[in-house]
Short mmCIF file of C-alpha atoms and ligand atoms in Angstrom, two decimals:
data_model
loop_
_atom_site.label_atom_id
_atom_site.label_comp_id
_atom_site.label_asym_id
_atom_site.label_seq_id
_atom_site.Cartn_x
_atom_site.Cartn_y
_atom_site.Cartn_z
CA MET A 1 -0.47 -21.28 32.97
CA ASN A 2 -0.25 -20.30 29.31
CA TYR A 3 -1.83 -16.98 28.32
CA VAL A 4 -3.03 -15.99 24.86
CA ALA A 5 -3.84 -12.54 23.55
CA THR A 6 -6.94 -11.19 21.81
CA ILE A 7 -6.80 -8.08 19.67
CA GLY A 8 -9.43 -5.98 17.92
CA LEU A 9 -8.56 -2.93 15.81
CA GLU A 10 -10.45 0.27 15.10
CA THR A 11 -8.83 1.87 12.07
CA HIS A 12 -9.54 5.42 10.89
CA VAL A 13 -8.89 5.91 7.20
CA GLN A 14 -8.98 9.30 5.52
CA LEU A 15 -11.09 9.13 2.37
CA ARG A 16 -9.85 10.51 -0.91
CA THR A 17 -12.31 13.35 -1.43
CA ARG A 18 -11.40 16.81 -2.64
CA SER A 19 -13.62 18.57 -0.12
CA LYS A 20 -14.51 17.94 3.51
CA ILE A 21 -17.38 15.78 4.67
CA PHE A 22 -19.88 18.49 5.65
CA CYS A 23 -18.62 21.63 3.85
CA GLY A 24 -16.87 22.63 0.63
CA CYS A 25 -13.44 23.33 2.18
CA SER A 26 -10.41 21.63 0.62
CA THR A 27 -8.88 18.52 2.19
CA ALA A 28 -5.43 19.24 0.68
CA PHE A 29 -2.59 18.43 3.08
CA GLY A 30 0.10 20.86 4.16
CA ALA A 31 -1.60 24.25 3.66
CA GLU A 32 -0.93 27.23 5.96
CA PRO A 33 -2.84 26.60 9.22
CA ASN A 34 -6.48 27.70 9.24
CA THR A 35 -6.69 28.54 5.54
CA HIS A 36 -9.07 25.70 4.63
CA VAL A 37 -11.85 26.62 7.02
CA CYS A 38 -15.42 27.93 7.09
CA PRO A 39 -18.16 28.32 9.73
CA VAL A 40 -19.13 24.63 9.38
CA CYS A 41 -15.71 23.07 10.01
CA LEU A 42 -14.81 25.72 12.59
CA GLY A 43 -17.90 24.59 14.50
CA LEU A 44 -19.46 28.04 14.69
CA PRO A 45 -22.97 28.11 16.18
CA GLY A 46 -25.77 27.89 13.64
CA ALA A 47 -23.64 26.61 10.75
CA MET A 48 -25.35 23.74 8.94
CA PRO A 49 -23.62 20.59 7.65
CA VAL A 50 -24.29 19.27 4.13
CA LEU A 51 -23.22 15.68 3.47
CA ASN A 52 -20.53 15.06 0.81
CA ARG A 53 -21.97 12.31 -1.39
CA GLU A 54 -18.50 11.22 -2.53
CA ALA A 55 -17.55 10.32 1.06
CA VAL A 56 -20.58 8.02 1.19
CA ARG A 57 -19.70 6.45 -2.17
CA LEU A 58 -16.09 5.78 -1.17
CA THR A 59 -17.19 4.18 2.10
CA VAL A 60 -19.68 1.96 0.28
CA ILE A 61 -17.01 1.02 -2.30
CA SER A 62 -14.74 0.05 0.61
CA GLY A 63 -17.55 -1.97 2.17
CA LEU A 64 -18.21 -3.80 -1.10
CA LEU A 65 -14.49 -4.57 -1.54
CA LEU A 66 -14.36 -5.93 2.00
CA GLY A 67 -17.46 -8.07 1.61
CA CYS A 68 -19.69 -6.01 3.92
CA ARG A 69 -23.46 -5.75 3.82
CA ILE A 70 -24.39 -2.21 2.81
CA ASN A 71 -26.98 -0.57 5.01
CA GLY A 72 -29.69 0.83 2.75
CA SER A 73 -30.74 3.18 5.51
CA SER A 74 -28.08 4.63 7.79
CA LYS A 75 -27.89 7.84 9.78
CA PHE A 76 -25.53 10.20 11.57
CA ASP A 77 -25.33 10.74 15.31
CA ARG A 78 -23.72 13.23 17.64
CA LYS A 79 -20.96 11.86 19.84
CA ASN A 80 -20.75 14.36 22.67
CA TYR A 81 -17.50 15.27 24.35
CA TYR A 82 -15.39 18.36 24.76
CA TYR A 83 -11.90 18.90 23.40
CA PRO A 84 -10.25 22.15 22.31
CA ASP A 85 -9.78 20.65 18.85
CA MET A 86 -13.55 20.08 18.56
CA PRO A 87 -15.37 23.27 19.55
CA LYS A 88 -18.86 22.08 18.57
CA ASN A 89 -18.53 19.85 21.65
CA TYR A 90 -19.66 16.92 19.57
CA GLN A 91 -18.31 14.91 16.67
CA ILE A 92 -20.67 13.86 13.91
CA SER A 93 -20.33 10.09 13.60
CA GLN A 94 -22.56 7.05 13.12
CA TYR A 95 -23.74 5.06 16.13
CA ASP A 96 -26.36 2.37 15.67
CA ARG A 97 -26.89 2.50 11.91
CA PRO A 98 -23.47 2.56 10.24
CA LEU A 99 -23.07 2.43 6.45
CA CYS A 100 -21.49 -1.05 6.33
CA LEU A 101 -21.86 -4.21 8.44
CA GLY A 102 -19.84 -7.42 8.55
CA GLY A 103 -17.24 -8.33 5.96
CA GLY A 104 -13.66 -9.41 6.46
CA VAL A 105 -10.01 -9.27 5.46
CA GLU A 106 -7.93 -12.33 4.49
CA ILE A 107 -4.47 -12.46 6.05
CA ARG A 108 -1.59 -14.92 5.87
CA THR A 109 -0.42 -16.45 9.12
CA GLY A 110 2.15 -19.07 9.98
CA ALA A 111 -0.73 -21.56 10.19
CA GLY A 112 -2.22 -20.64 6.81
CA PRO A 113 -4.78 -18.08 5.66
CA LYS A 114 -7.20 -16.57 8.16
CA THR A 115 -10.19 -14.25 7.86
CA VAL A 116 -10.30 -11.25 10.18
CA HIS A 117 -13.99 -10.45 10.48
CA LEU A 118 -15.20 -6.87 10.46
CA THR A 119 -17.94 -5.61 12.74
CA ARG A 120 -18.75 -2.45 10.86
CA ILE A 121 -17.55 0.54 8.88
CA HIS A 122 -18.95 3.93 9.71
CA LEU A 123 -18.36 7.42 8.46
CA GLU A 124 -17.36 10.37 10.63
CA GLU A 125 -15.58 13.73 10.63
CA ASP A 126 -11.99 14.24 11.74
CA VAL A 127 -11.23 16.81 14.45
CA ALA A 128 -8.75 19.70 14.27
CA LYS A 129 -5.11 19.40 15.24
CA ASN A 130 -3.56 20.77 18.42
CA LEU A 131 -0.10 22.24 17.96
CA HIS A 132 2.16 22.83 20.94
CA PHE A 133 4.91 25.45 20.81
CA ASP A 134 7.47 26.60 23.41
CA ARG A 135 5.20 28.96 25.30
CA SER A 136 1.83 28.55 23.65
CA SER A 137 -0.45 26.19 21.83
CA GLY A 138 -2.45 26.61 18.65
CA ILE A 139 -5.17 24.77 16.80
CA ASP A 140 -5.17 24.10 13.06
CA PHE A 141 -8.68 23.55 11.71
CA ASN A 142 -7.58 22.56 8.21
CA ARG A 143 -7.96 18.92 9.20
CA ALA A 144 -11.32 19.42 10.96
CA GLY A 145 -14.13 17.90 8.92
CA THR A 146 -11.91 15.64 6.85
CA PRO A 147 -13.96 12.52 6.04
CA LEU A 148 -12.84 9.41 7.91
CA MET A 149 -14.19 5.93 7.74
CA GLU A 150 -13.72 3.84 10.86
CA ILE A 151 -13.22 0.15 10.20
CA VAL A 152 -13.85 -1.97 13.30
CA THR A 153 -12.76 -5.60 13.55
CA GLU A 154 -14.14 -8.37 15.66
CA PRO A 155 -11.67 -9.52 18.35
CA ASP A 156 -10.22 -11.99 15.84
CA LEU A 157 -6.50 -11.22 15.97
CA SER A 158 -4.14 -12.93 18.36
CA THR A 159 -0.62 -11.64 17.74
CA ALA A 160 1.22 -8.45 16.83
CA ASP A 161 2.25 -10.12 13.56
CA GLU A 162 -1.38 -10.79 12.66
CA ALA A 163 -2.35 -7.19 13.40
CA PHE A 164 0.50 -6.00 11.18
CA GLU A 165 -0.58 -8.36 8.37
CA TYR A 166 -4.17 -7.17 8.72
CA LEU A 167 -3.19 -3.53 8.36
CA GLN A 168 -1.01 -4.28 5.34
CA ALA A 169 -3.77 -6.29 3.66
CA LEU A 170 -6.37 -3.63 4.45
CA LYS A 171 -4.14 -0.88 3.08
CA GLN A 172 -3.53 -2.86 -0.10
CA ILE A 173 -7.26 -3.29 -0.71
CA LEU A 174 -8.05 0.37 -0.01
CA LEU A 175 -5.26 1.47 -2.36
CA TYR A 176 -6.56 -0.85 -5.06
CA GLY A 177 -10.02 0.59 -4.53
CA GLY A 178 -8.67 4.14 -4.84
CA VAL A 179 -10.70 5.14 -1.78
CA SER A 180 -7.76 6.53 0.21
CA ASP A 181 -4.15 7.51 -0.41
CA CYS A 182 -3.32 5.58 2.80
CA ASN A 183 -0.37 7.95 3.25
CA LEU A 184 0.86 7.18 6.76
CA GLU A 185 3.24 10.15 6.87
CA GLU A 186 0.23 12.43 6.37
CA GLY A 187 -1.80 10.60 9.03
CA ASN A 188 -4.24 9.04 6.55
CA VAL A 189 -4.42 5.80 8.55
CA ARG A 190 -4.70 5.87 12.35
CA CYS A 191 -5.52 3.03 14.57
CA ASP A 192 -6.82 2.25 18.09
CA LEU A 193 -5.70 -1.11 19.49
CA ASN A 194 -7.85 -3.18 21.86
CA VAL A 195 -5.91 -5.87 23.67
CA SER A 196 -6.67 -8.45 26.33
CA VAL A 197 -5.15 -11.70 27.52
CA ARG A 198 -6.79 -14.87 28.86
CA PRO A 199 -5.66 -18.34 29.87
CA GLU A 200 -5.34 -20.61 26.85
CA GLY A 201 -8.61 -22.48 26.32
CA SER A 202 -10.70 -20.03 28.36
CA PRO A 203 -13.96 -19.25 26.51
CA THR A 204 -14.34 -15.72 27.91
CA LEU A 205 -12.23 -12.78 26.84
CA GLY A 206 -10.11 -10.94 29.37
CA VAL A 207 -10.40 -7.30 30.43
CA LYS A 208 -9.52 -5.11 27.48
CA VAL A 209 -7.06 -2.23 27.31
CA GLU A 210 -7.35 0.33 24.54
CA ILE A 211 -4.25 1.98 23.08
CA LYS A 212 -5.19 5.15 21.24
CA ASN A 213 -4.11 6.80 18.05
CA MET A 214 -1.27 4.78 16.54
CA ASN A 215 -0.04 6.19 13.25
CA THR A 216 2.56 3.72 12.00
CA PHE A 217 2.21 -0.02 11.39
CA LYS A 218 5.60 -0.61 12.95
CA GLY A 219 4.42 1.30 16.03
CA VAL A 220 1.32 -0.93 16.17
CA HIS A 221 3.53 -4.00 16.13
CA ARG A 222 5.83 -2.68 18.86
CA ALA A 223 2.98 -1.43 21.06
CA LEU A 224 1.11 -4.74 20.83
CA THR A 225 4.24 -6.78 21.52
CA TYR A 226 4.92 -4.66 24.61
CA GLU A 227 1.32 -4.56 25.85
CA ILE A 228 0.68 -8.31 25.48
CA ARG A 229 3.89 -9.02 27.42
CA ARG A 230 2.92 -6.49 30.10
CA GLN A 231 -0.56 -7.95 30.58
CA ILE A 232 0.73 -11.52 30.75
CA ASP A 233 3.37 -10.46 33.29
CA VAL A 234 0.68 -8.86 35.48
CA LYS A 235 -1.36 -12.07 35.30
CA LEU A 236 1.61 -14.33 36.02
CA ARG A 237 2.43 -12.27 39.10
CA GLY A 238 -1.15 -12.87 40.28
CA GLY A 239 -2.23 -9.28 39.65
CA SER A 240 -5.39 -8.13 37.92
CA LEU A 241 -5.94 -5.84 34.97
CA VAL A 242 -8.36 -2.93 34.79
CA GLN A 243 -10.24 -1.72 31.76
CA GLU A 244 -8.39 1.41 30.75
CA THR A 245 -7.10 3.58 27.94
CA ARG A 246 -3.34 3.71 27.53
CA ARG A 247 -1.02 5.60 25.24
CA TRP A 248 2.08 4.34 23.46
CA ASP A 249 5.33 6.20 24.16
CA ASP A 250 7.31 5.41 21.04
CA GLU A 251 10.63 6.70 22.40
CA ALA A 252 10.46 4.89 25.71
CA GLY A 253 8.87 1.85 24.05
CA VAL A 254 6.18 1.48 26.72
CA THR A 255 2.42 2.01 27.14
CA GLU A 256 1.21 4.18 30.01
CA SER A 257 -2.22 4.68 31.52
CA MET A 258 -4.30 7.69 30.42
CA ARG A 259 -7.64 6.98 32.05
CA THR A 260 -9.51 4.06 33.57
CA LYS A 261 -13.10 2.98 33.04
CA GLU A 262 -14.39 5.22 35.85
CA GLN A 263 -13.12 8.23 33.95
CA ALA A 264 -14.45 6.96 30.63
CA HIS A 265 -16.61 9.25 28.52
CA ASP A 266 -20.32 8.82 28.33
CA TYR A 267 -20.82 10.09 24.81
CA ARG A 268 -24.60 10.49 25.09
CA TYR A 269 -25.10 9.67 21.41
CA PHE A 270 -28.24 11.01 19.79
CA PRO A 271 -29.37 11.37 16.16
CA GLU A 272 -27.86 14.37 14.36
CA PRO A 273 -30.84 16.63 13.77
CA ASP A 274 -29.18 18.71 11.05
CA LEU A 275 -28.66 15.79 8.63
CA MET A 276 -31.15 13.57 6.83
CA PRO A 277 -30.79 9.78 7.13
CA VAL A 278 -28.70 8.32 4.30
CA VAL A 279 -30.97 6.23 2.08
CA LEU A 280 -29.29 4.16 -0.64
CA ASP A 281 -31.45 2.26 -3.09
CA GLU A 282 -30.41 -1.08 -4.61
CA ALA A 283 -29.85 0.51 -8.03
CA THR A 284 -27.30 2.99 -6.65
CA ILE A 285 -25.44 0.30 -4.72
CA GLU A 286 -25.42 -1.99 -7.77
CA ALA A 287 -24.19 0.82 -10.00
CA TRP A 288 -21.31 1.39 -7.57
CA ARG A 289 -20.65 -2.34 -7.36
CA ALA A 290 -20.24 -2.41 -11.14
CA THR A 291 -17.28 0.00 -10.83
CA LEU A 292 -15.31 -2.16 -8.36
CA PRO A 293 -11.70 -2.74 -9.38
CA GLU A 294 -10.15 -6.18 -9.55
CA LEU A 295 -8.51 -7.04 -6.20
CA PRO A 296 -4.90 -8.26 -5.79
CA ALA A 297 -5.72 -11.97 -5.36
CA ALA A 298 -7.91 -12.07 -8.48
CA ARG A 299 -5.39 -10.05 -10.44
CA CYS A 300 -2.57 -12.37 -9.40
CA GLU A 301 -4.55 -15.36 -10.68
CA ARG A 302 -5.26 -13.57 -13.95
CA PHE A 303 -1.57 -12.64 -14.43
CA VAL A 304 -0.70 -16.35 -14.18
CA ARG A 305 -3.46 -17.27 -16.62
CA GLU A 306 -3.20 -14.42 -19.11
CA TYR A 307 0.53 -13.70 -19.18
CA GLY A 308 1.85 -17.14 -18.23
CA LEU A 309 3.83 -15.74 -15.29
CA PRO A 310 5.02 -17.97 -12.44
CA GLU A 311 2.75 -17.67 -9.38
CA TYR A 312 5.55 -16.03 -7.38
CA ASP A 313 6.20 -13.31 -9.97
CA ALA A 314 2.49 -12.62 -10.35
CA GLY A 315 2.21 -12.25 -6.56
CA VAL A 316 5.08 -9.77 -6.37
CA LEU A 317 3.80 -7.70 -9.29
CA THR A 318 0.21 -7.50 -8.03
CA ALA A 319 1.14 -6.67 -4.43
CA ASP A 320 1.41 -3.04 -5.50
CA LYS A 321 -1.34 -1.70 -7.75
CA ALA A 322 0.87 0.88 -9.44
CA LEU A 323 3.50 -1.77 -10.23
CA ALA A 324 0.83 -4.14 -11.54
CA ASP A 325 -0.59 -1.37 -13.75
CA PHE A 326 2.93 -0.63 -15.02
CA PHE A 327 3.54 -4.28 -15.83
CA GLU A 328 0.24 -4.61 -17.59
CA SER A 329 0.67 -1.64 -19.89
CA ALA A 330 4.28 -2.60 -20.72
CA ALA A 331 3.28 -6.23 -21.33
CA LYS A 332 0.42 -5.19 -23.62
CA ALA A 333 2.67 -2.82 -25.57
CA SER A 334 5.43 -5.41 -25.87
CA GLY A 335 3.82 -8.79 -26.30
CA ASN A 336 6.87 -10.40 -24.66
CA PHE A 337 5.28 -10.80 -21.21
CA LYS A 338 8.04 -12.85 -19.66
CA ALA A 339 10.78 -10.40 -20.67
CA VAL A 340 8.79 -7.42 -19.33
CA SER A 341 8.19 -9.26 -16.07
CA ASN A 342 11.89 -10.15 -15.79
CA TRP A 343 12.97 -6.53 -16.19
CA ILE A 344 10.49 -5.39 -13.55
CA MET A 345 11.19 -8.22 -11.10
CA THR A 346 14.96 -7.66 -11.21
CA ASP A 347 16.20 -4.29 -12.44
CA VAL A 348 13.17 -2.07 -11.80
CA MET A 349 12.47 -3.46 -8.32
CA ARG A 350 16.13 -3.22 -7.36
CA VAL A 351 16.11 0.49 -8.24
CA LEU A 352 12.83 1.03 -6.39
CA SER A 353 14.18 -0.53 -3.22
CA GLU A 354 17.59 1.17 -3.47
CA ARG A 355 15.95 4.56 -3.84
CA GLY A 356 12.97 3.83 -1.60
CA VAL A 357 10.56 5.27 -4.17
CA ALA A 358 7.40 4.19 -5.96
CA ILE A 359 7.22 3.33 -9.64
CA ALA A 360 5.32 6.53 -10.42
CA SER A 361 8.33 8.66 -9.48
CA LEU A 362 10.72 6.98 -11.95
CA PRO A 363 11.19 8.64 -15.37
CA LEU A 364 10.97 5.16 -16.96
CA THR A 365 7.61 4.67 -18.68
CA ALA A 366 5.86 1.41 -19.51
CA ALA A 367 6.14 2.25 -23.22
CA ALA A 368 9.91 2.75 -22.89
CA LEU A 369 10.33 -0.61 -21.15
CA ALA A 370 8.36 -2.28 -23.94
CA GLY A 371 10.63 -0.52 -26.44
CA LEU A 372 13.72 -1.79 -24.64
CA VAL A 373 12.41 -5.36 -24.72
CA ALA A 374 11.80 -4.97 -28.47
CA LEU A 375 15.41 -3.79 -29.02
CA VAL A 376 16.69 -6.97 -27.39
CA ASP A 377 14.19 -9.19 -29.20
CA ARG A 378 15.16 -7.70 -32.58
CA LYS A 379 18.83 -8.18 -31.58
CA THR A 380 19.50 -4.51 -32.12
CA VAL A 381 21.28 -4.56 -28.75
CA ASN A 382 22.63 -7.38 -26.62
CA MET A 383 21.86 -7.73 -22.91
CA PRO A 384 24.85 -5.79 -21.52
CA THR A 385 24.03 -2.88 -23.84
CA ALA A 386 20.34 -3.11 -22.93
CA LYS A 387 21.35 -2.64 -19.29
CA GLU A 388 23.20 0.56 -20.26
CA VAL A 389 20.10 1.86 -22.03
CA PHE A 390 18.02 0.87 -19.01
CA ALA A 391 20.32 2.86 -16.71
CA GLU A 392 19.67 5.99 -18.76
CA LEU A 393 15.92 5.34 -18.92
CA ILE A 394 15.79 4.99 -15.14
CA ASP A 395 17.61 8.26 -14.54
CA LYS A 396 16.46 10.48 -17.37
CA GLY A 397 13.65 8.68 -19.14
CA GLY A 398 13.36 9.04 -22.90
CA ASP A 399 12.95 6.72 -25.84
CA PRO A 400 15.17 3.60 -26.03
CA ASP A 401 15.48 3.72 -29.87
CA GLU A 402 16.64 7.32 -29.68
CA ILE A 403 19.16 6.51 -26.91
CA VAL A 404 20.65 3.65 -28.95
CA LYS A 405 20.99 5.86 -32.04
CA ARG A 406 22.38 8.87 -30.17
CA ARG A 407 24.94 6.82 -28.25
CA GLY A 408 25.79 4.51 -31.16
CA LEU A 409 24.95 1.44 -29.11
CA GLY A 410 23.33 -0.65 -31.84
CA GLN A 411 24.75 -4.09 -32.52
CA VAL A 412 26.97 -4.43 -35.53
CA SER A 413 24.98 -6.59 -37.91
CA ASP A 414 26.92 -5.43 -40.93
CA ALA A 415 28.54 -8.52 -42.46
CA GLY A 416 31.51 -6.60 -43.82
CA ALA A 417 32.43 -5.16 -40.42
CA ILE A 418 32.06 -8.53 -38.74
CA GLU A 419 34.19 -10.24 -41.39
CA GLY A 420 36.92 -7.72 -40.57
CA PHE A 421 36.74 -8.59 -36.85
CA ALA A 422 36.65 -12.33 -37.66
CA ASP A 423 39.80 -12.12 -39.79
CA GLN A 424 41.60 -10.20 -37.05
CA ALA A 425 40.56 -12.79 -34.46
CA ILE A 426 41.70 -15.72 -36.58
CA ALA A 427 45.02 -14.06 -37.36
CA ALA A 428 45.68 -13.25 -33.70
CA HIS A 429 44.72 -16.75 -32.47
CA PRO A 430 45.93 -19.35 -34.94
CA GLY A 431 45.84 -22.09 -32.27
CA PRO A 432 42.08 -22.10 -31.64
CA ALA A 433 41.46 -21.54 -35.35
CA ALA A 434 43.45 -24.69 -36.17
CA GLU A 435 41.61 -26.60 -33.42
CA PHE A 436 38.25 -25.68 -34.89
CA ARG A 437 39.39 -26.70 -38.36
CA ALA A 438 40.49 -30.02 -36.83
CA GLY A 439 36.96 -30.60 -35.63
CA LYS A 440 37.03 -29.18 -32.07
CA ALA A 441 33.75 -27.32 -32.08
CA PRO A 442 34.18 -25.58 -28.66
CA ALA A 443 37.10 -23.55 -30.04
CA LEU A 444 34.54 -21.51 -31.95
CA GLN A 445 33.15 -20.05 -28.72
CA PHE A 446 36.58 -18.63 -27.90
CA LEU A 447 36.81 -16.98 -31.32
CA ILE A 448 33.27 -15.56 -31.04
CA GLY A 449 34.38 -14.08 -27.73
CA GLN A 450 37.32 -12.43 -29.47
CA VAL A 451 35.05 -10.95 -32.16
CA MET A 452 32.78 -9.58 -29.43
CA LYS A 453 35.79 -8.06 -27.71
CA LEU A 454 37.10 -6.47 -30.92
CA SER A 455 33.64 -5.01 -31.61
CA ARG A 456 33.46 -3.75 -28.02
CA GLY A 457 30.47 -5.99 -27.32
CA LYS A 458 28.42 -4.73 -30.22
CA ALA A 459 28.75 -7.54 -32.74
CA ASN A 460 25.65 -9.62 -33.30
CA PRO A 461 26.90 -12.93 -31.81
CA GLN A 462 24.84 -15.11 -34.17
CA LEU A 463 26.26 -13.34 -37.17
CA ALA A 464 29.80 -13.54 -35.73
CA ALA A 465 29.42 -17.33 -35.41
CA ASP A 466 28.21 -17.67 -39.00
CA VAL A 467 31.04 -15.56 -40.40
CA LEU A 468 33.71 -17.42 -38.38
CA ARG A 469 32.42 -20.80 -39.54
CA ARG A 470 32.51 -19.63 -43.14
CA ARG A 471 36.01 -18.17 -42.77
CA LEU A 472 37.36 -21.31 -41.11
CA GLY A 473 36.23 -23.41 -44.03
CA GLY A 474 33.73 -26.11 -44.55
CA GLY A 475 30.83 -23.72 -44.16
CA THR A 476 29.54 -25.98 -41.38
P1 LIG B 501 -16.19 -0.29 23.23
O1 LIG B 501 -17.65 -0.30 23.49
O2 LIG B 501 -15.34 -0.17 24.42
O3 LIG B 501 -15.80 0.63 22.12
P2 LIG B 501 -16.43 -2.47 21.45
O4 LIG B 501 -17.18 -3.68 21.85
O5 LIG B 501 -17.08 -1.49 20.55
O6 LIG B 501 -15.86 -1.77 22.73
O7 LIG B 501 -15.10 -2.97 20.76
C1 LIG B 501 -14.12 -2.10 20.31
C2 LIG B 501 -13.01 -2.94 19.72
O8 LIG B 501 -12.43 -3.76 20.74
C3 LIG B 501 -13.44 -3.90 18.63
O9 LIG B 501 -12.44 -3.94 17.65
C4 LIG B 501 -13.52 -5.24 19.35
O10 LIG B 501 -13.24 -6.31 18.48
C5 LIG B 501 -12.43 -5.12 20.38
N1 LIG B 501 -12.67 -5.90 21.61
C6 LIG B 501 -13.81 -6.01 22.29
N2 LIG B 501 -13.63 -6.75 23.40
C7 LIG B 501 -12.32 -7.12 23.41
C8 LIG B 501 -11.49 -7.87 24.29
N3 LIG B 501 -11.98 -8.41 25.41
N4 LIG B 501 -10.20 -8.02 23.98
C9 LIG B 501 -9.69 -7.47 22.87
N5 LIG B 501 -10.39 -6.76 22.00
C10 LIG B 501 -11.71 -6.57 22.27
ZN1 LIG B 502 -15.28 24.15 6.01
MG1 LIG B 503 -16.85 0.88 20.26
#
């Protein structure tokens, strides 16, 4: 029997707000433990939450970008359970009236594009962080109360590759929307995986296993690959699966059981009495809709249309918002779209991948790249010299015109100087000179090469050709 897998993801994304969701404490990462805290996010009795409007706006913006219906009337609920990192004994979340419903994410698969449908997006608070030392443990509440949106998919995914593609596509959209930094190293995106297997063609889904708290996309791919294999193996051996929660052991490369359904929490959700329902009128939602940024697919199309780029180049440039922004400002400043795109697609991207950095961390500015393109277009420098200027711009930044002047890299366009080089070349190579005079046009290329060499690559080649032709007689 052939088994197929079904996967649904629940992804927690940290929103880009300056303060926490229910208090004014900072969300900045990396501060001394327990310095960004107050009675609300410490969960002290009697402290009252106040909703951060920006967290609502960013969630709605995400929902609009993902094609969700926005719930004009949503509310918060208490999800009751006890953990040391959550001393209120409940997490404020949204249960039956989340902010966003439906929507979807387009992914590429081997069999063409596919829409991964979303069930919902709701807003909730993050918990604190347990830290374990040699002989003791501690809790850092800086993270407690950080606004998270939870994006839940329908069970629409069927392979580890598809789940990976989904997360990449989702991250790209959220970065474009500016709603989250999506910094995986800082735990901005964390994911629960729901996996089941069933015989191919069976209309009912199998028993699902949930793998908690994945924080890298590569880990998601490995965990799913392992878990799907494990479940199919159990089935093929005639065994049965139980609904359970498992954890991924990244070092061992296996999932292991944490708790089964019998030990599952009953969260006893009930409406949060300390917060008003969230009512959003049409006008507010429409005003937010009007601020939506252009998404990668639309931008790619526009780059082809507006800048005449090949589809492939437009796709590469728009895959990363910062890179697309960089291209666009350089292209606008330069006017030579194709040349700007060529520099970015080859030299800039090579440096980015060699150094493993983002465009923002290079000293090269869009204006400087436009300036470099202009130097080549005006024939002030030839391509090999332009690459030298580029190397300095990449390492130290600066102004290309200034670099050319300071380092004396400008092409020699002075007729007198080029005549000197031409005479030297003709004198040193009478053979080719005679050939050209006898009508062998290709001999000229050799002599131009000699002039370039004598000028150490700085002669304007067009001018060198003209001068040589004149010198060799005929003026042709
Ligand atoms: P729970 O009530 O256990 O949280 P939900 O129905 O809310 O389960 O679903 C949680 C996630 O699990 C969703 O992403 C959903 O698409 C996915 N899911 C539900 N049933 C299955 C299944 N049988 N196999 C794989 N994923 C599933
Ligand atoms: Zn606080
Ligand atoms: Mg659920």
